């Protein structure tokens, strides 16, 4: 049975609560964006969207993940990509 996949936008406060509950934060921003504003949270994985295809194997398949970018547009595309690839 496939795990239930829930997609929704969350605010910063909700994101921090989910991280505290064990969610993994996947930061897909590019290096220049991370240099401008880095995120200091536990359980974070940096994989720029431009590298996701070759690094997708680094994502644990058995964990709940929050995908973050600067505006939310790339996150939506990455969530669809991850769903497609299981």
Backbone atoms as SQL, in Angstrom:
CREATE TABLE atoms (id INTEGER PRIMARY KEY, chain TEXT, resi INTEGER, resn TEXT, atom TEXT, x REAL, y REAL, z REAL);
INSERT INTO atoms VALUES
  (1, 'A', 1, 'UNK', 'N', 0.836, -1.169, 0.000),
  (2, 'A', 1, 'UNK', 'CA', 0.000, 0.000, 0.000),
  (3, 'A', 1, 'UNK', 'C', 0.891, 1.246, 0.000),
  (4, 'A', 2, 'UNK', 'N', 0.624, 2.158, -0.920),
  (5, 'A', 2, 'UNK', 'CA', 1.399, 3.398, -1.025),
  (6, 'A', 2, 'UNK', 'C', 1.074, 4.310, 0.153),
  (7, 'A', 3, 'UNK', 'N', 2.102, 5.020, 0.702),
  (8, 'A', 3, 'UNK', 'CA', 1.823, 5.964, 1.775),
  (9, 'A', 3, 'UNK', 'C', 1.003, 7.132, 1.257),
  (10, 'A', 4, 'UNK', 'N', 0.191, 7.700, 2.137),
  (11, 'A', 4, 'UNK', 'CA', -0.623, 8.849, 1.763),
  (12, 'A', 4, 'UNK', 'C', 0.281, 10.057, 1.550),
  (13, 'A', 5, 'UNK', 'N', 0.060, 10.753, 0.453),
  (14, 'A', 5, 'UNK', 'CA', 0.839, 11.941, 0.142),
  (15, 'A', 5, 'UNK', 'C', -0.066, 13.149, 0.277),
  (16, 'A', 6, 'UNK', 'N', 0.334, 14.057, 1.145),
  (17, 'A', 6, 'UNK', 'CA', -0.436, 15.267, 1.378),
  (18, 'A', 6, 'UNK', 'C', 0.391, 16.444, 0.914),
  (19, 'A', 7, 'UNK', 'N', -0.205, 17.270, 0.073),
  (20, 'A', 7, 'UNK', 'CA', 0.477, 18.462, -0.419),
  (21, 'A', 7, 'UNK', 'C', -0.308, 19.674, 0.030),
  (22, 'A', 8, 'UNK', 'N', 0.380, 20.568, 0.723),
  (23, 'A', 8, 'UNK', 'CA', -0.251, 21.819, 1.101),
  (24, 'A', 8, 'UNK', 'C', 0.834, 22.841, 1.382),
  (25, 'A', 9, 'UNK', 'N', 0.457, 24.086, 1.247),
  (26, 'A', 9, 'UNK', 'CA', 1.370, 25.162, 1.581),
  (27, 'A', 9, 'UNK', 'C', 1.277, 25.407, 3.074),
  (28, 'A', 10, 'UNK', 'N', 2.427, 25.657, 3.691),
  (29, 'A', 10, 'UNK', 'CA', 2.444, 25.920, 5.124),
  (30, 'A', 10, 'UNK', 'C', 3.236, 27.186, 5.404),
  (31, 'A', 11, 'UNK', 'N', 2.860, 27.865, 6.469),
  (32, 'A', 11, 'UNK', 'CA', 3.564, 29.079, 6.880),
  (33, 'A', 11, 'UNK', 'C', 4.818, 28.694, 7.663),
  (34, 'A', 12, 'UNK', 'N', 5.619, 29.674, 7.977),
  (35, 'A', 12, 'UNK', 'CA', 6.872, 29.433, 8.691),
  (36, 'A', 12, 'UNK', 'C', 6.625, 28.773, 10.047),
  (37, 'A', 13, 'UNK', 'N', 5.637, 29.249, 10.780),
  (38, 'A', 13, 'UNK', 'CA', 5.343, 28.680, 12.094),
  (39, 'A', 13, 'UNK', 'C', 4.963, 27.210, 11.973),
  (40, 'A', 14, 'UNK', 'N', 4.096, 26.883, 11.032),
  (41, 'A', 14, 'UNK', 'CA', 3.698, 25.487, 10.825),
  (42, 'A', 14, 'UNK', 'C', 4.879, 24.645, 10.387),
  (43, 'A', 15, 'UNK', 'N', 5.729, 25.204, 9.546),
  (44, 'A', 15, 'UNK', 'CA', 6.912, 24.477, 9.083),
  (45, 'A', 15, 'UNK', 'C', 7.807, 24.116, 10.259),
  (46, 'A', 16, 'UNK', 'N', 8.049, 25.072, 11.139),
  (47, 'A', 16, 'UNK', 'CA', 8.899, 24.805, 12.306),
  (48, 'A', 16, 'UNK', 'C', 8.275, 23.742, 13.208),
  (49, 'A', 17, 'UNK', 'N', 6.962, 23.766, 13.362),
  (50, 'A', 17, 'UNK', 'CA', 6.277, 22.746, 14.160),
  (51, 'A', 17, 'UNK', 'C', 6.428, 21.368, 13.525),
  (52, 'A', 18, 'UNK', 'N', 6.302, 21.299, 12.210),
  (53, 'A', 18, 'UNK', 'CA', 6.453, 20.015, 11.516),
  (54, 'A', 18, 'UNK', 'C', 7.879, 19.487, 11.630),
  (55, 'A', 19, 'UNK', 'N', 8.857, 20.372, 11.550),
  (56, 'A', 19, 'UNK', 'CA', 10.258, 19.952, 11.711),
  (57, 'A', 19, 'UNK', 'C', 10.465, 19.380, 13.109),
  (58, 'A', 20, 'UNK', 'N', 9.882, 20.029, 14.107),
  (59, 'A', 20, 'UNK', 'CA', 9.992, 19.528, 15.485),
  (60, 'A', 20, 'UNK', 'C', 9.331, 18.160, 15.631),
  (61, 'A', 21, 'UNK', 'N', 8.357, 17.865, 14.786),
  (62, 'A', 21, 'UNK', 'CA', 7.680, 16.567, 14.819),
  (63, 'A', 21, 'UNK', 'C', 8.395, 15.517, 13.975),
  (64, 'A', 22, 'UNK', 'N', 9.547, 15.891, 13.384),
  (65, 'A', 22, 'UNK', 'CA', 10.353, 14.908, 12.680),
  (66, 'A', 22, 'UNK', 'C', 10.373, 14.989, 11.175),
  (67, 'A', 23, 'UNK', 'N', 9.698, 15.974, 10.592),
  (68, 'A', 23, 'UNK', 'CA', 9.729, 16.128, 9.137),
  (69, 'A', 23, 'UNK', 'C', 11.127, 16.547, 8.689),
  (70, 'A', 24, 'UNK', 'N', 11.514, 16.127, 7.514),
  (71, 'A', 24, 'UNK', 'CA', 12.767, 16.532, 6.897),
  (72, 'A', 24, 'UNK', 'C', 12.506, 17.744, 6.020),
  (73, 'A', 25, 'UNK', 'N', 13.342, 18.760, 6.132),
  (74, 'A', 25, 'UNK', 'CA', 13.214, 19.954, 5.296),
  (75, 'A', 25, 'UNK', 'C', 14.145, 19.802, 4.102),
  (76, 'A', 26, 'UNK', 'N', 13.579, 19.820, 2.910),
  (77, 'A', 26, 'UNK', 'CA', 14.357, 19.756, 1.673),
  (78, 'A', 26, 'UNK', 'C', 14.424, 21.157, 1.088),
  (79, 'A', 27, 'UNK', 'N', 15.596, 21.763, 1.153),
  (80, 'A', 27, 'UNK', 'CA', 15.820, 23.111, 0.637),
  (81, 'A', 27, 'UNK', 'C', 16.340, 22.983, -0.790),
  (82, 'A', 28, 'UNK', 'N', 15.533, 23.440, -1.752),
  (83, 'A', 28, 'UNK', 'CA', 15.900, 23.282, -3.159),
  (84, 'A', 28, 'UNK', 'C', 16.424, 24.567, -3.778),
  (85, 'A', 29, 'UNK', 'N', 16.696, 25.566, -2.934),
  (86, 'A', 29, 'UNK', 'CA', 17.230, 26.825, -3.461),
  (87, 'A', 29, 'UNK', 'C', 18.646, 26.614, -3.992),
  (88, 'A', 30, 'UNK', 'N', 19.029, 27.463, -4.901),
  (89, 'A', 30, 'UNK', 'CA', 20.373, 27.391, -5.464),
  (90, 'A', 30, 'UNK', 'C', 21.381, 27.982, -4.463),
  (91, 'A', 31, 'UNK', 'N', 22.652, 27.677, -4.667),
  (92, 'A', 31, 'UNK', 'CA', 23.702, 28.085, -3.723),
  (93, 'A', 31, 'UNK', 'C', 23.714, 29.592, -3.462),
  (94, 'A', 32, 'UNK', 'N', 23.514, 30.394, -4.489),
  (95, 'A', 32, 'UNK', 'CA', 23.528, 31.846, -4.300),
  (96, 'A', 32, 'UNK', 'C', 22.398, 32.306, -3.382),
  (97, 'A', 33, 'UNK', 'N', 21.257, 31.625, -3.437),
  (98, 'A', 33, 'UNK', 'CA', 20.133, 31.960, -2.562),
  (99, 'A', 33, 'UNK', 'C', 20.413, 31.548, -1.121),
  (100, 'A', 34, 'UNK', 'N', 21.031, 30.397, -0.945),
  (101, 'A', 34, 'UNK', 'CA', 21.367, 29.915, 0.388),
  (102, 'A', 34, 'UNK', 'C', 22.411, 30.832, 1.022),
  (103, 'A', 35, 'UNK', 'N', 23.350, 31.339, 0.217),
  (104, 'A', 35, 'UNK', 'CA', 24.356, 32.271, 0.726),
  (105, 'A', 35, 'UNK', 'C', 23.704, 33.541, 1.259),
  (106, 'A', 36, 'UNK', 'N', 22.649, 33.993, 0.621),
  (107, 'A', 36, 'UNK', 'CA', 21.947, 35.202, 1.052),
  (108, 'A', 36, 'UNK', 'C', 21.174, 34.978, 2.344),
  (109, 'A', 37, 'UNK', 'N', 20.578, 33.810, 2.482),
  (110, 'A', 37, 'UNK', 'CA', 19.784, 33.494, 3.662),
  (111, 'A', 37, 'UNK', 'C', 19.833, 31.991, 3.902),
  (112, 'A', 38, 'UNK', 'N', 20.629, 31.588, 4.888),
  (113, 'A', 38, 'UNK', 'CA', 20.693, 30.165, 5.198),
  (114, 'A', 38, 'UNK', 'C', 19.659, 29.856, 6.271),
  (115, 'A', 39, 'UNK', 'N', 19.212, 28.631, 6.293),
  (116, 'A', 39, 'UNK', 'CA', 18.214, 28.186, 7.259),
  (117, 'A', 39, 'UNK', 'C', 18.909, 27.376, 8.339),
  (118, 'A', 40, 'UNK', 'N', 18.672, 27.736, 9.575),
  (119, 'A', 40, 'UNK', 'CA', 19.297, 27.048, 10.703),
  (120, 'A', 40, 'UNK', 'C', 18.238, 26.226, 11.420),
  (121, 'A', 41, 'UNK', 'N', 17.962, 25.070, 10.864),
  (122, 'A', 41, 'UNK', 'CA', 16.977, 24.164, 11.445),
  (123, 'A', 41, 'UNK', 'C', 17.563, 22.757, 11.444),
  (124, 'A', 42, 'UNK', 'N', 17.106, 21.936, 12.388),
  (125, 'A', 42, 'UNK', 'CA', 17.557, 20.539, 12.361),
  (126, 'A', 42, 'UNK', 'C', 16.893, 19.804, 11.199),
  (127, 'A', 43, 'UNK', 'N', 17.512, 18.746, 10.780),
  (128, 'A', 43, 'UNK', 'CA', 16.954, 17.872, 9.751),
  (129, 'A', 43, 'UNK', 'C', 16.699, 18.606, 8.445),
  (130, 'A', 44, 'UNK', 'N', 17.747, 19.194, 7.915),
  (131, 'A', 44, 'UNK', 'CA', 17.640, 19.893, 6.636),
  (132, 'A', 44, 'UNK', 'C', 18.575, 19.231, 5.633),
  (133, 'A', 45, 'UNK', 'N', 18.110, 19.147, 4.403),
  (134, 'A', 45, 'UNK', 'CA', 18.899, 18.580, 3.318),
  (135, 'A', 45, 'UNK', 'C', 18.895, 19.596, 2.183),
  (136, 'A', 46, 'UNK', 'N', 20.080, 20.036, 1.773),
  (137, 'A', 46, 'UNK', 'CA', 20.205, 20.982, 0.666),
  (138, 'A', 46, 'UNK', 'C', 20.452, 20.217, -0.629),
  (139, 'A', 47, 'UNK', 'N', 19.500, 20.287, -1.519),
  (140, 'A', 47, 'UNK', 'CA', 19.680, 19.756, -2.870),
  (141, 'A', 47, 'UNK', 'C', 19.086, 20.797, -3.808),
  (142, 'A', 48, 'UNK', 'N', 19.935, 21.588, -4.450),
  (143, 'A', 48, 'UNK', 'CA', 19.401, 22.592, -5.380),
  (144, 'A', 48, 'UNK', 'C', 18.531, 21.936, -6.442),
  (145, 'A', 49, 'UNK', 'N', 17.494, 22.632, -6.844),
  (146, 'A', 49, 'UNK', 'CA', 16.595, 22.092, -7.863),
  (147, 'A', 49, 'UNK', 'C', 17.366, 21.676, -9.111),
  (148, 'A', 50, 'UNK', 'N', 18.398, 22.421, -9.446),
  (149, 'A', 50, 'UNK', 'CA', 19.187, 22.105, -10.641),
  (150, 'A', 50, 'UNK', 'C', 19.952, 20.786, -10.513),
  (151, 'A', 51, 'UNK', 'N', 20.097, 20.271, -9.286),
  (152, 'A', 51, 'UNK', 'CA', 20.817, 19.013, -9.057),
  (153, 'A', 51, 'UNK', 'C', 19.912, 17.867, -8.636),
  (154, 'A', 52, 'UNK', 'N', 18.627, 18.131, -8.534),
  (155, 'A', 52, 'UNK', 'CA', 17.721, 17.149, -7.960),
  (156, 'A', 52, 'UNK', 'C', 17.691, 15.832, -8.735),
  (157, 'A', 53, 'UNK', 'N', 17.676, 15.913, -10.034),
  (158, 'A', 53, 'UNK', 'CA', 17.577, 14.684, -10.835),
  (159, 'A', 53, 'UNK', 'C', 18.718, 13.715, -10.525),
  (160, 'A', 54, 'UNK', 'N', 19.943, 14.225, -10.422),
  (161, 'A', 54, 'UNK', 'CA', 21.066, 13.328, -10.160),
  (162, 'A', 54, 'UNK', 'C', 21.261, 13.014, -8.680),
  (163, 'A', 55, 'UNK', 'N', 20.578, 13.750, -7.794),
  (164, 'A', 55, 'UNK', 'CA', 20.751, 13.510, -6.352),
  (165, 'A', 55, 'UNK', 'C', 19.490, 12.983, -5.670),
  (166, 'A', 56, 'UNK', 'N', 18.467, 12.635, -6.438),
  (167, 'A', 56, 'UNK', 'CA', 17.196, 12.194, -5.854),
  (168, 'A', 56, 'UNK', 'C', 17.384, 10.990, -4.933),
  (169, 'A', 57, 'UNK', 'N', 18.388, 10.185, -5.195),
  (170, 'A', 57, 'UNK', 'CA', 18.648, 9.003, -4.361),
  (171, 'A', 57, 'UNK', 'C', 18.999, 9.360, -2.914),
  (172, 'A', 58, 'UNK', 'N', 19.367, 10.613, -2.650),
  (173, 'A', 58, 'UNK', 'CA', 19.717, 11.048, -1.298),
  (174, 'A', 58, 'UNK', 'C', 18.489, 11.255, -0.414),
  (175, 'A', 59, 'UNK', 'N', 17.329, 11.342, -1.033),
  (176, 'A', 59, 'UNK', 'CA', 16.099, 11.561, -0.267),
  (177, 'A', 59, 'UNK', 'C', 15.588, 10.250, 0.315),
  (178, 'A', 60, 'UNK', 'N', 15.326, 10.238, 1.622),
  (179, 'A', 60, 'UNK', 'CA', 14.749, 9.025, 2.201),
  (180, 'A', 60, 'UNK', 'C', 13.304, 8.855, 1.749),
  (181, 'A', 61, 'UNK', 'N', 12.960, 7.665, 1.324),
  (182, 'A', 61, 'UNK', 'CA', 11.599, 7.419, 0.815),
  (183, 'A', 61, 'UNK', 'C', 10.590, 7.173, 1.933),
  (184, 'A', 62, 'UNK', 'N', 11.074, 6.932, 3.127),
  (185, 'A', 62, 'UNK', 'CA', 10.168, 6.586, 4.226),
  (186, 'A', 62, 'UNK', 'C', 9.973, 7.729, 5.225),
  (187, 'A', 63, 'UNK', 'N', 10.275, 8.957, 4.816),
  (188, 'A', 63, 'UNK', 'CA', 10.120, 10.099, 5.706),
  (189, 'A', 63, 'UNK', 'C', 9.197, 11.142, 5.107),
  (190, 'A', 64, 'UNK', 'N', 8.583, 11.907, 5.979),
  (191, 'A', 64, 'UNK', 'CA', 7.766, 13.031, 5.536),
  (192, 'A', 64, 'UNK', 'C', 8.692, 14.197, 5.260),
  (193, 'A', 65, 'UNK', 'N', 8.438, 14.891, 4.137),
  (194, 'A', 65, 'UNK', 'CA', 9.349, 15.926, 3.665),
  (195, 'A', 65, 'UNK', 'C', 8.594, 17.231, 3.428),
  (196, 'A', 66, 'UNK', 'N', 9.223, 18.323, 3.811),
  (197, 'A', 66, 'UNK', 'CA', 8.742, 19.662, 3.487),
  (198, 'A', 66, 'UNK', 'C', 9.725, 20.218, 2.466),
  (199, 'A', 67, 'UNK', 'N', 9.230, 20.657, 1.318),
  (200, 'A', 67, 'UNK', 'CA', 10.081, 21.213, 0.270),
  (201, 'A', 67, 'UNK', 'C', 9.995, 22.729, 0.346),
  (202, 'A', 68, 'UNK', 'N', 11.153, 23.380, 0.358),
  (203, 'A', 68, 'UNK', 'CA', 11.182, 24.835, 0.498),
  (204, 'A', 68, 'UNK', 'C', 12.053, 25.460, -0.589),
  (205, 'A', 69, 'UNK', 'N', 11.574, 26.605, -1.091),
  (206, 'A', 69, 'UNK', 'CA', 12.352, 27.436, -2.006),
  (207, 'A', 69, 'UNK', 'C', 12.098, 28.886, -1.595),
  (208, 'A', 70, 'UNK', 'N', 12.373, 29.829, -2.459),
  (209, 'A', 70, 'UNK', 'CA', 12.202, 31.233, -2.094),
  (210, 'A', 70, 'UNK', 'C', 10.751, 31.686, -2.196),
  (211, 'A', 71, 'UNK', 'N', 10.059, 31.305, -3.262),
  (212, 'A', 71, 'UNK', 'CA', 8.697, 31.808, -3.484),
  (213, 'A', 71, 'UNK', 'C', 7.610, 30.748, -3.391),
  (214, 'A', 72, 'UNK', 'N', 7.977, 29.486, -3.462),
  (215, 'A', 72, 'UNK', 'CA', 7.001, 28.407, -3.440),
  (216, 'A', 72, 'UNK', 'C', 6.716, 27.816, -4.809),
  (217, 'A', 73, 'UNK', 'N', 7.064, 28.526, -5.861),
  (218, 'A', 73, 'UNK', 'CA', 6.787, 28.025, -7.214),
  (219, 'A', 73, 'UNK', 'C', 7.626, 26.792, -7.550),
  (220, 'A', 74, 'UNK', 'N', 8.912, 26.844, -7.267),
  (221, 'A', 74, 'UNK', 'CA', 9.771, 25.687, -7.554),
  (222, 'A', 74, 'UNK', 'C', 9.411, 24.515, -6.651),
  (223, 'A', 75, 'UNK', 'N', 9.038, 24.820, -5.418),
  (224, 'A', 75, 'UNK', 'CA', 8.644, 23.754, -4.492),
  (225, 'A', 75, 'UNK', 'C', 7.479, 22.952, -5.046),
  (226, 'A', 76, 'UNK', 'N', 6.503, 23.633, -5.612),
  (227, 'A', 76, 'UNK', 'CA', 5.348, 22.945, -6.199),
  (228, 'A', 76, 'UNK', 'C', 5.795, 22.007, -7.313),
  (229, 'A', 77, 'UNK', 'N', 6.705, 22.474, -8.156),
  (230, 'A', 77, 'UNK', 'CA', 7.188, 21.623, -9.260),
  (231, 'A', 77, 'UNK', 'C', 7.966, 20.433, -8.729),
  (232, 'A', 78, 'UNK', 'N', 8.777, 20.667, -7.699),
  (233, 'A', 78, 'UNK', 'CA', 9.579, 19.580, -7.140),
  (234, 'A', 78, 'UNK', 'C', 8.692, 18.548, -6.456),
  (235, 'A', 79, 'UNK', 'N', 7.662, 18.983, -5.760),
  (236, 'A', 79, 'UNK', 'CA', 6.738, 18.033, -5.132),
  (237, 'A', 79, 'UNK', 'C', 6.111, 17.139, -6.205),
  (238, 'A', 80, 'UNK', 'N', 5.692, 17.725, -7.309),
  (239, 'A', 80, 'UNK', 'CA', 5.129, 16.923, -8.406),
  (240, 'A', 80, 'UNK', 'C', 6.167, 15.946, -8.949),
  (241, 'A', 81, 'UNK', 'N', 7.389, 16.408, -9.117),
  (242, 'A', 81, 'UNK', 'CA', 8.474, 15.556, -9.607),
  (243, 'A', 81, 'UNK', 'C', 8.725, 14.390, -8.644),
  (244, 'A', 82, 'UNK', 'N', 8.754, 14.690, -7.351),
  (245, 'A', 82, 'UNK', 'CA', 8.995, 13.640, -6.349),
  (246, 'A', 82, 'UNK', 'C', 7.849, 12.639, -6.316),
  (247, 'A', 83, 'UNK', 'N', 6.628, 13.120, -6.440),
  (248, 'A', 83, 'UNK', 'CA', 5.479, 12.203, -6.497),
  (249, 'A', 83, 'UNK', 'C', 5.610, 11.258, -7.679),
  (250, 'A', 84, 'UNK', 'N', 5.964, 11.810, -8.810),
  (251, 'A', 84, 'UNK', 'CA', 6.089, 11.011, -10.031),
  (252, 'A', 84, 'UNK', 'C', 7.140, 9.915, -9.871),
  (253, 'A', 85, 'UNK', 'N', 8.207, 10.238, -9.122),
  (254, 'A', 85, 'UNK', 'CA', 9.298, 9.284, -8.924),
  (255, 'A', 85, 'UNK', 'C', 9.173, 8.467, -7.638),
  (256, 'A', 86, 'UNK', 'N', 8.008, 8.518, -7.052),
  (257, 'A', 86, 'UNK', 'CA', 7.729, 7.682, -5.882),
  (258, 'A', 86, 'UNK', 'C', 8.332, 8.168, -4.608);
